[in-house]
PDB file of C-alpha atoms in Angstrom:
ATOM      1  CA  MET G   1     -19.977 -47.779   6.505  1.00 51.00           C
ATOM      2  CA  LEU G   2     -21.101 -51.035   4.895  1.00 59.00           C
ATOM      3  CA  ASN G   3     -22.267 -54.148   6.737  1.00 73.00           C
ATOM      4  CA  LEU G   4     -19.753 -56.948   6.001  1.00 76.00           C
ATOM      5  CA  LYS G   5     -21.915 -59.695   7.506  1.00 78.00           C
ATOM      6  CA  LYS G   6     -24.850 -58.730   5.303  1.00 83.00           C
ATOM      7  CA  LEU G   7     -22.668 -58.756   2.167  1.00 81.00           C
ATOM      8  CA  LEU G   8     -21.294 -62.207   3.004  1.00 82.00           C
ATOM      9  CA  GLU G   9     -24.834 -63.555   3.295  1.00 81.00           C
ATOM     10  CA  GLN G  10     -25.841 -62.375  -0.196  1.00 84.00           C
ATOM     11  CA  ASP G  11     -25.653 -64.752  -3.175  1.00 83.00           C
ATOM     12  CA  SER G  12     -24.439 -62.079  -5.629  1.00 86.00           C
ATOM     13  CA  LEU G  13     -22.833 -58.673  -5.306  1.00 87.00           C
ATOM     14  CA  SER G  14     -22.227 -55.697  -7.535  1.00 88.00           C
ATOM     15  CA  GLY G  15     -18.772 -54.324  -8.221  1.00 91.00           C
ATOM     16  CA  GLU G  16     -19.799 -51.191  -6.367  1.00 92.00           C
ATOM     17  CA  ASP G  17     -20.768 -53.181  -3.256  1.00 90.00           C
ATOM     18  CA  VAL G  18     -17.335 -54.764  -3.004  1.00 91.00           C
ATOM     19  CA  GLY G  19     -15.495 -51.639  -4.133  1.00 92.00           C
ATOM     20  CA  ARG G  20     -17.138 -49.417  -1.553  1.00 92.00           C
ATOM     21  CA  LEU G  21     -16.413 -52.044   1.111  1.00 90.00           C
ATOM     22  CA  ILE G  22     -12.705 -51.940   0.189  1.00 92.00           C
ATOM     23  CA  ILE G  23     -12.677 -48.158   0.486  1.00 94.00           C
ATOM     24  CA  CYS G  24     -14.550 -48.236   3.797  1.00 90.00           C
ATOM     25  CA  ASN G  25     -12.057 -50.754   5.155  1.00 89.00           C
ATOM     26  CA  ASP G  26      -9.140 -48.524   4.127  1.00 92.00           C
ATOM     27  CA  ILE G  27     -10.785 -45.569   5.870  1.00 92.00           C
ATOM     28  CA  ARG G  28     -11.176 -47.589   9.069  1.00 89.00           C
ATOM     29  CA  LEU G  29      -7.551 -48.722   8.969  1.00 88.00           C
ATOM     30  CA  TYR G  30      -6.300 -45.211   8.244  1.00 90.00           C
ATOM     31  CA  THR G  31      -8.332 -43.481  10.948  1.00 89.00           C
ATOM     32  CA  ALA G  32      -7.420 -46.199  13.455  1.00 86.00           C
ATOM     33  CA  GLN G  33      -3.746 -45.711  12.653  1.00 83.00           C
ATOM     34  CA  ALA G  34      -4.035 -41.928  12.901  1.00 79.00           C
ATOM     35  CA  GLY G  35      -5.785 -42.281  16.251  1.00 77.00           C
ATOM     36  CA  ASN G  36      -3.356 -44.974  17.435  1.00 67.00           C
ATOM     37  CA  THR G  37      -6.196 -47.408  18.058  1.00 74.00           C
ATOM     38  CA  GLU G  38      -6.530 -51.029  17.010  1.00 74.00           C
ATOM     39  CA  ILE G  39      -9.254 -52.762  15.006  1.00 72.00           C
ATOM     40  CA  PRO G  40     -10.217 -56.217  16.306  1.00 68.00           C
ATOM     41  CA  GLU G  41      -8.705 -58.994  14.181  1.00 66.00           C
ATOM     42  CA  ASN G  42     -12.100 -60.416  13.267  1.00 62.00           C
ATOM     43  CA  GLU G  43     -13.224 -57.041  11.866  1.00 67.00           C
ATOM     44  CA  VAL G  44     -10.319 -56.572   9.443  1.00 72.00           C
ATOM     45  CA  ILE G  45     -11.157 -57.419   5.834  1.00 82.00           C
ATOM     46  CA  ASN G  46      -8.322 -59.691   4.713  1.00 83.00           C
ATOM     47  CA  GLN G  47      -7.562 -61.140   1.298  1.00 86.00           C
ATOM     48  CA  GLU G  48      -9.459 -64.339   2.060  1.00 88.00           C
ATOM     49  CA  ILE G  49     -12.673 -62.395   2.721  1.00 88.00           C
ATOM     50  CA  LEU G  50     -12.099 -60.276  -0.392  1.00 88.00           C
ATOM     51  CA  ASN G  51     -11.762 -63.449  -2.479  1.00 88.00           C
ATOM     52  CA  VAL G  52     -15.099 -64.716  -1.136  1.00 89.00           C
ATOM     53  CA  LEU G  53     -16.794 -61.425  -1.923  1.00 87.00           C
ATOM     54  CA  THR G  54     -15.235 -61.124  -5.371  1.00 90.00           C
ATOM     55  CA  GLU G  55     -16.517 -64.573  -6.340  1.00 88.00           C
ATOM     56  CA  LYS G  56     -20.062 -63.267  -5.794  1.00 89.00           C
ATOM     57  CA  ILE G  57     -19.588 -60.842  -8.745  1.00 90.00           C
ATOM     58  CA  ASP G  58     -20.959 -62.672 -11.775  1.00 87.00           C
ATOM     59  CA  THR G  59     -20.677 -60.235 -14.710  1.00 91.00           C
ATOM     60  CA  VAL G  60     -17.761 -58.683 -16.551  1.00 92.00           C
ATOM     61  CA  GLU G  61     -19.343 -55.245 -16.280  1.00 93.00           C
ATOM     62  CA  GLU G  62     -19.530 -55.467 -12.483  1.00 92.00           C
ATOM     63  CA  ALA G  63     -15.952 -56.767 -12.341  1.00 93.00           C
ATOM     64  CA  GLU G  64     -14.857 -53.659 -14.263  1.00 94.00           C
ATOM     65  CA  VAL G  65     -16.634 -51.455 -11.752  1.00 94.00           C
ATOM     66  CA  LEU G  66     -14.724 -53.201  -8.970  1.00 94.00           C
ATOM     67  CA  GLU G  67     -11.501 -52.574 -10.872  1.00 95.00           C
ATOM     68  CA  CYS G  68     -12.330 -48.849 -10.895  1.00 95.00           C
ATOM     69  CA  TYR G  69     -12.566 -48.883  -7.099  1.00 95.00           C
ATOM     70  CA  VAL G  70      -9.266 -50.768  -6.833  1.00 94.00           C
ATOM     71  CA  GLN G  71      -7.652 -48.066  -8.981  1.00 95.00           C
ATOM     72  CA  LEU G  72      -9.233 -45.428  -6.738  1.00 96.00           C
ATOM     73  CA  GLN G  73      -7.686 -47.214  -3.755  1.00 94.00           C
ATOM     74  CA  ASN G  74      -4.265 -47.023  -5.420  1.00 94.00           C
ATOM     75  CA  PHE G  75      -4.749 -43.362  -6.330  1.00 95.00           C
ATOM     76  CA  VAL G  76      -5.522 -42.454  -2.716  1.00 95.00           C
ATOM     77  CA  LYS G  77      -2.150 -43.789  -1.562  1.00 92.00           C
ATOM     78  CA  TYR G  78      -0.343 -41.823  -4.269  1.00 94.00           C
ATOM     79  CA  ALA G  79      -2.405 -38.646  -3.809  1.00 95.00           C
ATOM     80  CA  GLN G  80      -1.951 -38.587  -0.039  1.00 94.00           C
ATOM     81  CA  ALA G  81       1.829 -38.760  -0.417  1.00 94.00           C
ATOM     82  CA  VAL G  82       1.842 -36.005  -3.045  1.00 96.00           C
ATOM     83  CA  SER G  83      -0.546 -33.797  -1.073  1.00 96.00           C
ATOM     84  CA  TYR G  84       1.584 -34.130   2.054  1.00 95.00           C
ATOM     85  CA  ALA G  85       4.698 -33.219   0.041  1.00 96.00           C
ATOM     86  CA  TYR G  86       2.958 -30.061  -1.196  1.00 97.00           C
ATOM     87  CA  ASN G  87       1.933 -29.293   2.379  1.00 96.00           C
ATOM     88  CA  GLN G  88       5.591 -29.442   3.429  1.00 96.00           C
ATOM     89  CA  GLN G  89       6.539 -27.286   0.444  1.00 97.00           C
ATOM     90  CA  ALA G  90       4.002 -24.648   1.496  1.00 97.00           C
ATOM     91  CA  GLN G  91       5.243 -24.758   5.089  1.00 97.00           C
ATOM     92  CA  ASN G  92       8.830 -24.380   3.889  1.00 97.00           C
ATOM     93  CA  GLY G  93       8.069 -21.297   1.827  1.00 97.00           C
ATOM     94  CA  PHE G  94       5.961 -19.755   4.576  1.00 97.00           C
ATOM     95  CA  CYS G  95       8.561 -20.273   7.318  1.00 97.00           C
ATOM     96  CA  ARG G  96      11.274 -18.632   5.214  1.00 96.00           C
ATOM     97  CA  LEU G  97       9.084 -15.646   4.401  1.00 97.00           C
ATOM     98  CA  LEU G  98       8.097 -15.307   8.064  1.00 97.00           C
ATOM     99  CA  MET G  99      11.728 -15.524   9.186  1.00 96.00           C
ATOM    100  CA  TYR G 100      12.852 -12.641   6.969  1.00 95.00           C
ATOM    101  CA  MET G 101       9.901 -10.464   7.941  1.00 96.00           C
ATOM    102  CA  THR G 102      10.397 -11.169  11.656  1.00 95.00           C
ATOM    103  CA  GLN G 103      14.095 -10.319  11.411  1.00 93.00           C
ATOM    104  CA  ALA G 104      13.306  -7.026   9.664  1.00 94.00           C
ATOM    105  CA  GLN G 105      10.664  -6.256  12.291  1.00 94.00           C
ATOM    106  CA  GLN G 106      13.180  -6.857  15.077  1.00 91.00           C
ATOM    107  CA  VAL G 107      15.616  -4.494  13.369  1.00 90.00           C
ATOM    108  CA  GLU G 108      12.979  -1.760  13.187  1.00 90.00           C
ATOM    109  CA  HIS G 109      12.089  -2.362  16.822  1.00 87.00           C
ATOM    110  CA  ALA G 110      15.765  -1.944  17.776  1.00 84.00           C
ATOM    111  CA  ARG G 111      16.039   1.192  15.658  1.00 84.00           C
ATOM    112  CA  ALA G 112      12.931   2.652  17.266  1.00 83.00           C
ATOM    113  CA  THR G 113      14.383   1.915  20.701  1.00 80.00           C
ATOM    114  CA  LEU G 114      17.617   3.679  19.804  1.00 76.00           C
ATOM    115  CA  GLU G 115      15.605   6.646  18.600  1.00 76.00           C
ATOM    116  CA  MET G 116      14.266   7.073  22.122  1.00 78.00           C
ATOM    117  CA  LEU G 117      17.740   7.360  23.654  1.00 77.00           C
ATOM    118  CA  PRO G 118      19.052  10.908  24.163  1.00 79.00           C
ATOM    119  CA  MET G 119      21.192  12.365  21.388  1.00 77.00           C
ATOM    120  CA  ILE G 120      24.761  12.813  22.669  1.00 80.00           C
ATOM    121  CA  MET G 121      26.539  15.985  21.620  1.00 81.00           C
ATOM    122  CA  THR G 122      29.090  18.472  22.896  1.00 82.00           C
ATOM    123  CA  GLU G 123      28.222  21.942  24.108  1.00 82.00           C
ATOM    124  CA  THR G 124      29.740  23.364  20.918  1.00 82.00           C
ATOM    125  CA  GLN G 125      27.642  21.059  18.773  1.00 82.00           C
ATOM    126  CA  PHE G 126      24.478  21.883  20.693  1.00 83.00           C
ATOM    127  CA  ARG G 127      24.968  25.646  20.226  1.00 81.00           C
ATOM    128  CA  GLU G 128      25.518  25.247  16.480  1.00 82.00           C
ATOM    129  CA  MET G 129      22.851  22.658  15.708  1.00 78.00           C
ATOM    130  CA  PRO G 130      19.794  23.671  13.628  1.00 79.00           C
ATOM    131  CA  PRO G 131      16.328  23.656  15.182  1.00 75.00           C
ATOM    132  CA  PRO G 132      15.618  20.053  16.272  1.00 68.00           C
ATOM    133  CA  GLY G 133      13.365  17.919  14.110  1.00 69.00           C
ATOM    134  CA  PRO G 134      10.661  15.544  15.433  1.00 71.00           C
ATOM    135  CA  VAL G 135      13.108  12.733  16.202  1.00 63.00           C
ATOM    136  CA  ALA G 136      15.533  15.050  18.026  1.00 69.00           C
ATOM    137  CA  ARG G 137      12.695  16.578  20.046  1.00 70.00           C
ATOM    138  CA  ARG G 138      11.458  13.126  20.971  1.00 72.00           C
ATOM    139  CA  ARG G 139      14.894  11.860  22.005  1.00 73.00           C
ATOM    140  CA  GLY G 140      16.180  14.883  23.905  1.00 77.00           C
ATOM    141  CA  VAL G 141      19.866  15.726  24.255  1.00 78.00           C
ATOM    142  CA  ALA G 142      22.660  14.613  26.559  1.00 80.00           C
ATOM    143  CA  LEU G 143      25.468  17.191  26.619  1.00 78.00           C
ATOM    144  CA  VAL G 144      29.144  16.342  26.859  1.00 75.00           C
ATOM    145  CA  ALA G 145      31.552  19.053  28.084  1.00 74.00           C
ATOM    146  CA  ASN G 146      34.194  20.269  25.674  1.00 71.00           C
ATOM    147  CA  ASN G 147      36.952  20.544  28.271  1.00 72.00           C
ATOM    148  CA  PHE G 148      38.395  17.057  27.837  1.00 67.00           C
ATOM    149  CA  PRO G 149      42.015  16.769  29.083  1.00 62.00           C
ATOM    150  CA  CYS G 150      42.847  15.343  25.648  1.00 62.00           C
ATOM    151  CA  ARG G 151      40.889  15.000  22.446  1.00 62.00           C
ATOM    152  CA  PRO G 152      38.980  11.688  22.633  1.00 66.00           C
ATOM    153  CA  LYS G 153      38.325   9.581  19.536  1.00 73.00           C
ATOM    154  CA  CYS G 154      34.592  10.244  19.848  1.00 76.00           C
ATOM    155  CA  LEU G 155      35.054  13.908  18.770  1.00 80.00           C
ATOM    156  CA  ASP G 156      35.642  15.051  15.225  1.00 81.00           C
ATOM    157  CA  ALA G 157      37.732  18.011  14.067  1.00 77.00           C
ATOM    158  CA  HIS G 158      34.854  20.415  14.816  1.00 80.00           C
ATOM    159  CA  ASP G 159      34.417  19.154  18.392  1.00 79.00           C
ATOM    160  CA  TYR G 160      31.239  17.333  17.378  1.00 81.00           C
ATOM    161  CA  PHE G 161      30.404  14.054  19.104  1.00 79.00           C
ATOM    162  CA  VAL G 162      30.559  11.123  16.684  1.00 78.00           C
ATOM    163  CA  GLU G 163      27.833   8.614  17.488  1.00 72.00           C
ATOM    164  CA  PRO G 164      28.865   4.974  16.989  1.00 66.00           C
ATOM    165  CA  ASP G 165      27.271   3.097  14.120  1.00 64.00           C
ATOM    166  CA  LEU G 166      24.879   0.883  16.032  1.00 57.00           C
ATOM    167  CA  ASP G 167      22.993  -0.216  12.914  1.00 58.00           C
ATOM    168  CA  CYS G 168      25.806  -2.028  11.116  1.00 55.00           C
ATOM    169  CA  PHE G 169      25.203  -5.393  12.834  1.00 54.00           C
ATOM    170  CA  GLN G 170      21.585  -5.349  11.668  1.00 67.00           C
ATOM    171  CA  GLU G 171      22.339  -4.711   8.000  1.00 72.00           C
ATOM    172  CA  MET G 172      21.782  -8.304   6.841  1.00 78.00           C
ATOM    173  CA  MET G 173      18.364  -8.512   8.536  1.00 88.00           C
ATOM    174  CA  SER G 174      16.845  -5.163   7.632  1.00 91.00           C
ATOM    175  CA  LEU G 175      14.013  -4.176   5.310  1.00 93.00           C
ATOM    176  CA  GLU G 176      16.592  -2.569   3.055  1.00 92.00           C
ATOM    177  CA  HIS G 177      18.405  -5.906   2.741  1.00 92.00           C
ATOM    178  CA  ALA G 178      15.121  -7.721   2.106  1.00 94.00           C
ATOM    179  CA  GLU G 179      14.622  -5.452  -0.901  1.00 94.00           C
ATOM    180  CA  THR G 180      17.840  -6.818  -2.441  1.00 93.00           C
ATOM    181  CA  MET G 181      16.376 -10.330  -2.030  1.00 95.00           C
ATOM    182  CA  GLU G 182      13.017  -9.527  -3.559  1.00 96.00           C
ATOM    183  CA  GLU G 183      13.242 -12.227  -6.247  1.00 97.00           C
ATOM    184  CA  LYS G 184      14.096 -14.936  -3.712  1.00 97.00           C
ATOM    185  CA  LEU G 185      11.347 -13.824  -1.319  1.00 97.00           C
ATOM    186  CA  GLU G 186       8.809 -13.878  -4.164  1.00 97.00           C
ATOM    187  CA  TYR G 187       9.929 -17.454  -4.874  1.00 98.00           C
ATOM    188  CA  PHE G 188       9.286 -18.406  -1.241  1.00 98.00           C
ATOM    189  CA  ARG G 189       5.848 -16.746  -1.388  1.00 97.00           C
ATOM    190  CA  ASN G 190       4.572 -17.800  -4.809  1.00 96.00           C
ATOM    191  CA  ASP G 191       6.437 -20.920  -5.948  1.00 97.00           C
ATOM    192  CA  LEU G 192       6.753 -22.650  -2.595  1.00 97.00           C
ATOM    193  CA  MET G 193       4.016 -21.432  -0.250  1.00 97.00           C
ATOM    194  CA  LEU G 194       1.062 -20.456  -2.462  1.00 97.00           C
ATOM    195  CA  LYS G 195       1.669 -23.047  -5.198  1.00 97.00           C
ATOM    196  CA  GLY G 196       2.109 -25.790  -2.595  1.00 97.00           C
ATOM    197  CA  LEU G 197      -1.081 -24.745  -0.825  1.00 97.00           C
ATOM    198  CA  GLN G 198      -2.923 -24.583  -4.157  1.00 96.00           C
ATOM    199  CA  TYR G 199      -1.977 -28.171  -5.023  1.00 96.00           C
ATOM    200  CA  GLN G 200      -2.803 -29.420  -1.545  1.00 96.00           C
ATOM    201  CA  THR G 201      -6.210 -27.732  -1.662  1.00 96.00           C
ATOM    202  CA  ALA G 202      -6.856 -29.210  -5.114  1.00 96.00           C
ATOM    203  CA  TYR G 203      -6.259 -32.740  -3.808  1.00 97.00           C
ATOM    204  CA  ASN G 204      -8.441 -32.089  -0.753  1.00 97.00           C
ATOM    205  CA  THR G 205     -11.221 -30.741  -2.976  1.00 97.00           C
ATOM    206  CA  LEU G 206     -10.970 -33.797  -5.188  1.00 97.00           C
ATOM    207  CA  PHE G 207     -11.264 -36.098  -2.152  1.00 97.00           C
ATOM    208  CA  SER G 208     -14.395 -34.199  -1.076  1.00 97.00           C
ATOM    209  CA  LEU G 209     -15.932 -34.560  -4.521  1.00 97.00           C
ATOM    210  CA  ILE G 210     -15.106 -38.290  -4.589  1.00 97.00           C
ATOM    211  CA  ALA G 211     -16.712 -38.694  -1.151  1.00 97.00           C
ATOM    212  CA  GLU G 212     -19.832 -37.092  -2.607  1.00 96.00           C
ATOM    213  CA  ARG G 213     -19.690 -39.303  -5.726  1.00 96.00           C
ATOM    214  CA  ILE G 214     -19.348 -42.650  -3.952  1.00 95.00           C
ATOM    215  CA  GLY G 215     -21.637 -41.733  -1.058  1.00 94.00           C
ATOM    216  CA  ILE G 216     -19.007 -42.205   1.665  1.00 95.00           C
ATOM    217  CA  PRO G 217     -18.587 -38.917   3.579  1.00 95.00           C
ATOM    218  CA  GLU G 218     -15.799 -40.473   5.667  1.00 94.00           C
ATOM    219  CA  PHE G 219     -13.623 -40.552   2.531  1.00 95.00           C
ATOM    220  CA  THR G 220     -12.531 -37.000   3.415  1.00 95.00           C
ATOM    221  CA  ALA G 221     -10.438 -38.543   6.205  1.00 94.00           C
ATOM    222  CA  PHE G 222      -7.740 -38.861   3.522  1.00 95.00           C
ATOM    223  CA  CYS G 223      -7.486 -35.048   3.162  1.00 95.00           C
ATOM    224  CA  THR G 224      -4.277 -33.383   4.318  1.00 94.00           C
ATOM    225  CA  ASP G 225      -4.860 -30.835   7.079  1.00 93.00           C
ATOM    226  CA  THR G 226      -4.635 -27.187   5.979  1.00 93.00           C
ATOM    227  CA  ASP G 227      -5.869 -25.613   9.223  1.00 93.00           C
ATOM    228  CA  ASN G 228      -2.374 -25.215  10.641  1.00 94.00           C
ATOM    229  CA  ILE G 229      -0.866 -23.271   7.748  1.00 95.00           C
ATOM    230  CA  THR G 230      -3.976 -21.152   7.154  1.00 95.00           C
ATOM    231  CA  GLN G 231      -3.910 -20.161  10.846  1.00 96.00           C
ATOM    232  CA  GLN G 232      -0.210 -19.330  10.546  1.00 97.00           C
ATOM    233  CA  ILE G 233      -0.901 -17.178   7.494  1.00 97.00           C
ATOM    234  CA  ALA G 234      -3.649 -15.316   9.377  1.00 97.00           C
ATOM    235  CA  GLU G 235      -1.175 -14.645  12.199  1.00 97.00           C
ATOM    236  CA  PHE G 236       1.431 -13.513   9.638  1.00 97.00           C
ATOM    237  CA  ASN G 237      -1.020 -10.926   8.307  1.00 97.00           C
ATOM    238  CA  LEU G 238      -1.704  -9.633  11.825  1.00 97.00           C
ATOM    239  CA  GLN G 239       2.015  -9.431  12.589  1.00 97.00           C
ATOM    240  CA  ARG G 240       2.635  -7.646   9.297  1.00 96.00           C
ATOM    241  CA  ALA G 241      -0.059  -5.067  10.142  1.00 95.00           C
ATOM    242  CA  GLU G 242       1.637  -4.427  13.502  1.00 95.00           C
ATOM    243  CA  PHE G 243       5.004  -4.127  11.738  1.00 95.00           C
ATOM    244  CA  GLU G 244       3.684  -1.256   9.629  1.00 91.00           C
ATOM    245  CA  ASN G 245       3.250   0.783  12.811  1.00 91.00           C
ATOM    246  CA  GLU G 246       6.745  -0.045  14.084  1.00 91.00           C
ATOM    247  CA  ILE G 247       8.900   1.347  11.262  1.00 92.00           C
ATOM    248  CA  ALA G 248      11.536   3.661  12.705  1.00 88.00           C
ATOM    249  CA  GLY G 249      12.802   6.973  11.362  1.00 84.00           C
ATOM    250  CA  GLU G 250      11.249   9.803   9.434  1.00 82.00           C
ATOM    251  CA  GLY G 251      11.257  11.467   6.048  1.00 87.00           C
ATOM    252  CA  GLU G 252      12.427   9.732   2.870  1.00 92.00           C
ATOM    253  CA  LYS G 253      14.050   6.773   4.637  1.00 90.00           C
ATOM    254  CA  PHE G 254      10.842   6.084   6.553  1.00 92.00           C
ATOM    255  CA  GLU G 255       8.711   6.251   3.394  1.00 94.00           C
ATOM    256  CA  ASN G 256      11.122   3.986   1.516  1.00 95.00           C
ATOM    257  CA  LYS G 257      11.003   1.312   4.233  1.00 94.00           C
ATOM    258  CA  LYS G 258       7.224   1.490   4.274  1.00 95.00           C
ATOM    259  CA  LYS G 259       7.158   0.916   0.495  1.00 96.00           C
ATOM    260  CA  ILE G 260       9.458  -2.100   0.872  1.00 96.00           C
ATOM    261  CA  LEU G 261       7.195  -3.598   3.552  1.00 96.00           C
ATOM    262  CA  ASN G 262       4.058  -3.087   1.444  1.00 95.00           C
ATOM    263  CA  ARG G 263       5.676  -4.600  -1.637  1.00 95.00           C
ATOM    264  CA  ILE G 264       7.747  -7.499  -0.340  1.00 96.00           C
ATOM    265  CA  PHE G 265       5.888  -8.424   2.841  1.00 97.00           C
ATOM    266  CA  ARG G 266       2.393  -7.581   1.605  1.00 96.00           C
ATOM    267  CA  PRO G 267      -0.520  -9.482   3.197  1.00 96.00           C
ATOM    268  CA  ILE G 268      -0.902 -13.100   2.064  1.00 97.00           C
ATOM    269  CA  ASP G 269      -4.179 -13.750   0.243  1.00 95.00           C
ATOM    270  CA  ILE G 270      -4.979 -17.473  -0.026  1.00 94.00           C
ATOM    271  CA  ARG G 271      -8.297 -17.091  -1.844  1.00 92.00           C
ATOM    272  CA  ASN G 272      -6.714 -17.897  -5.196  1.00 89.00           C
ATOM    273  CA  THR G 273      -5.457 -21.237  -3.858  1.00 94.00           C
ATOM    274  CA  ILE G 274      -9.065 -22.480  -3.613  1.00 94.00           C
ATOM    275  CA  PRO G 275     -10.521 -24.132  -6.743  1.00 95.00           C
ATOM    276  CA  SER G 276     -13.298 -22.130  -8.328  1.00 94.00           C
ATOM    277  CA  ALA G 277     -16.905 -23.298  -8.136  1.00 94.00           C
ATOM    278  CA  GLN G 278     -16.841 -23.824 -11.904  1.00 94.00           C
ATOM    279  CA  ALA G 279     -13.713 -25.984 -11.723  1.00 94.00           C
ATOM    280  CA  ALA G 280     -15.305 -28.095  -8.985  1.00 95.00           C
ATOM    281  CA  GLU G 281     -18.466 -28.487 -11.057  1.00 95.00           C
ATOM    282  CA  ASN G 282     -16.434 -29.593 -14.084  1.00 94.00           C
ATOM    283  CA  VAL G 283     -14.744 -32.271 -11.974  1.00 95.00           C
ATOM    284  CA  ARG G 284     -18.088 -33.337 -10.507  1.00 95.00           C
ATOM    285  CA  LYS G 285     -19.342 -33.963 -14.043  1.00 95.00           C
ATOM    286  CA  GLN G 286     -16.247 -35.995 -14.885  1.00 94.00           C
ATOM    287  CA  LEU G 287     -16.751 -38.151 -11.791  1.00 95.00           C
ATOM    288  CA  ALA G 288     -20.225 -39.144 -12.982  1.00 94.00           C
ATOM    289  CA  ASP G 289     -18.480 -41.770 -15.117  1.00 94.00           C
ATOM    290  CA  ILE G 290     -16.893 -44.172 -12.637  1.00 93.00           C
ATOM    291  CA  ASP G 291     -14.361 -45.204 -15.269  1.00 93.00           C
ATOM    292  CA  VAL G 292     -12.544 -41.940 -14.483  1.00 94.00           C
ATOM    293  CA  PHE G 293     -11.131 -43.658 -11.390  1.00 94.00           C
ATOM    294  CA  ARG G 294      -8.760 -45.652 -13.562  1.00 87.00           C
ATOM    295  CA  THR G 295      -8.048 -43.211 -16.368  1.00 83.00           C
ATOM    296  CA  SER G 296      -8.068 -39.525 -15.500  1.00 81.00           C
ATOM    297  CA  MET G 297      -7.457 -38.762 -11.824  1.00 91.00           C
ATOM    298  CA  ASN G 298      -4.394 -36.571 -12.406  1.00 90.00           C
ATOM    299  CA  GLN G 299      -6.330 -34.685 -15.060  1.00 92.00           C
ATOM    300  CA  LEU G 300      -8.992 -33.917 -12.464  1.00 95.00           C
ATOM    301  CA  VAL G 301      -6.349 -32.350 -10.233  1.00 95.00           C
ATOM    302  CA  SER G 302      -5.230 -30.230 -13.185  1.00 93.00           C
ATOM    303  CA  LEU G 303      -8.811 -29.095 -13.753  1.00 94.00           C
ATOM    304  CA  LEU G 304      -9.071 -27.960 -10.140  1.00 94.00           C
ATOM    305  CA  MET G 305      -5.794 -26.031 -10.490  1.00 91.00           C
ATOM    306  CA  GLN G 306      -7.044 -23.955 -13.412  1.00 82.00           C
ATOM    307  CA  GLY G 307      -9.021 -21.368 -11.483  1.00 61.00           C
ATOM    308  CA  GLY G 308      -9.352 -19.881  -8.018  1.00 49.00           C
ATOM    309  CA  THR G 309     -12.389 -18.385  -6.359  1.00 46.00           C
TER     310      THR G 309
END
């Protein structure tokens, strides 16, 4: 951070001296606000002090440099708001995707639990049933006598026990239902979550490159935090891997549900949301001309969006 007292003692200042001081002051105010701390009144750079410092700039060229820093100051306020909005967009898409996958996982868990309950059948049914498959062998059988005093509704015309449909209440939360919503789930994944994270990362990368350009590492304080959502995505991938081992059933139905999981709830790869090294280098070259602060900042974001790692 710059020494205000030393700058006030100098007879003349460059536009960069005053501009960097303005940015440093904004960083102090922002970090103090984020940390809920106060800056002493005599350490805040007010308009009166800025007027004194500005009067020490004695060339048009240096005044233009100061104007570039003022435009950078304005861009930071805009970019922070936009970056935060994209962060919320990414969180929105992620939470919806997670909700549908978690619901489907709960359905499969319930189905697997039901598979462990004994199969209920009458003595007649048991004698006539084919050799039990893997699921039947795993569940075992609970026999019901055929000598009911009257025919109960749970028996069909052949004296076979009719198991109740326990899966109907889960229909709207299952993997099979998720398949019918594939287009919407892809929208949550790609258009909301990944695109939002890509924009947010582009703004954060730009802030890092600006910090490098102006020689103020603390400038990265303006970045929007991505640690939370990246941690959530890592946990999503772990949960999804566990889900693959929890799919209930066997045969064609089992294989079909596994295909749905691998297609619709495939692991989330965030590598393509990170600007490529070449894109970052292109922006670094653009930032060499300080005039870019007042002419092309949105274009720099676009450059960082053009390629992932």
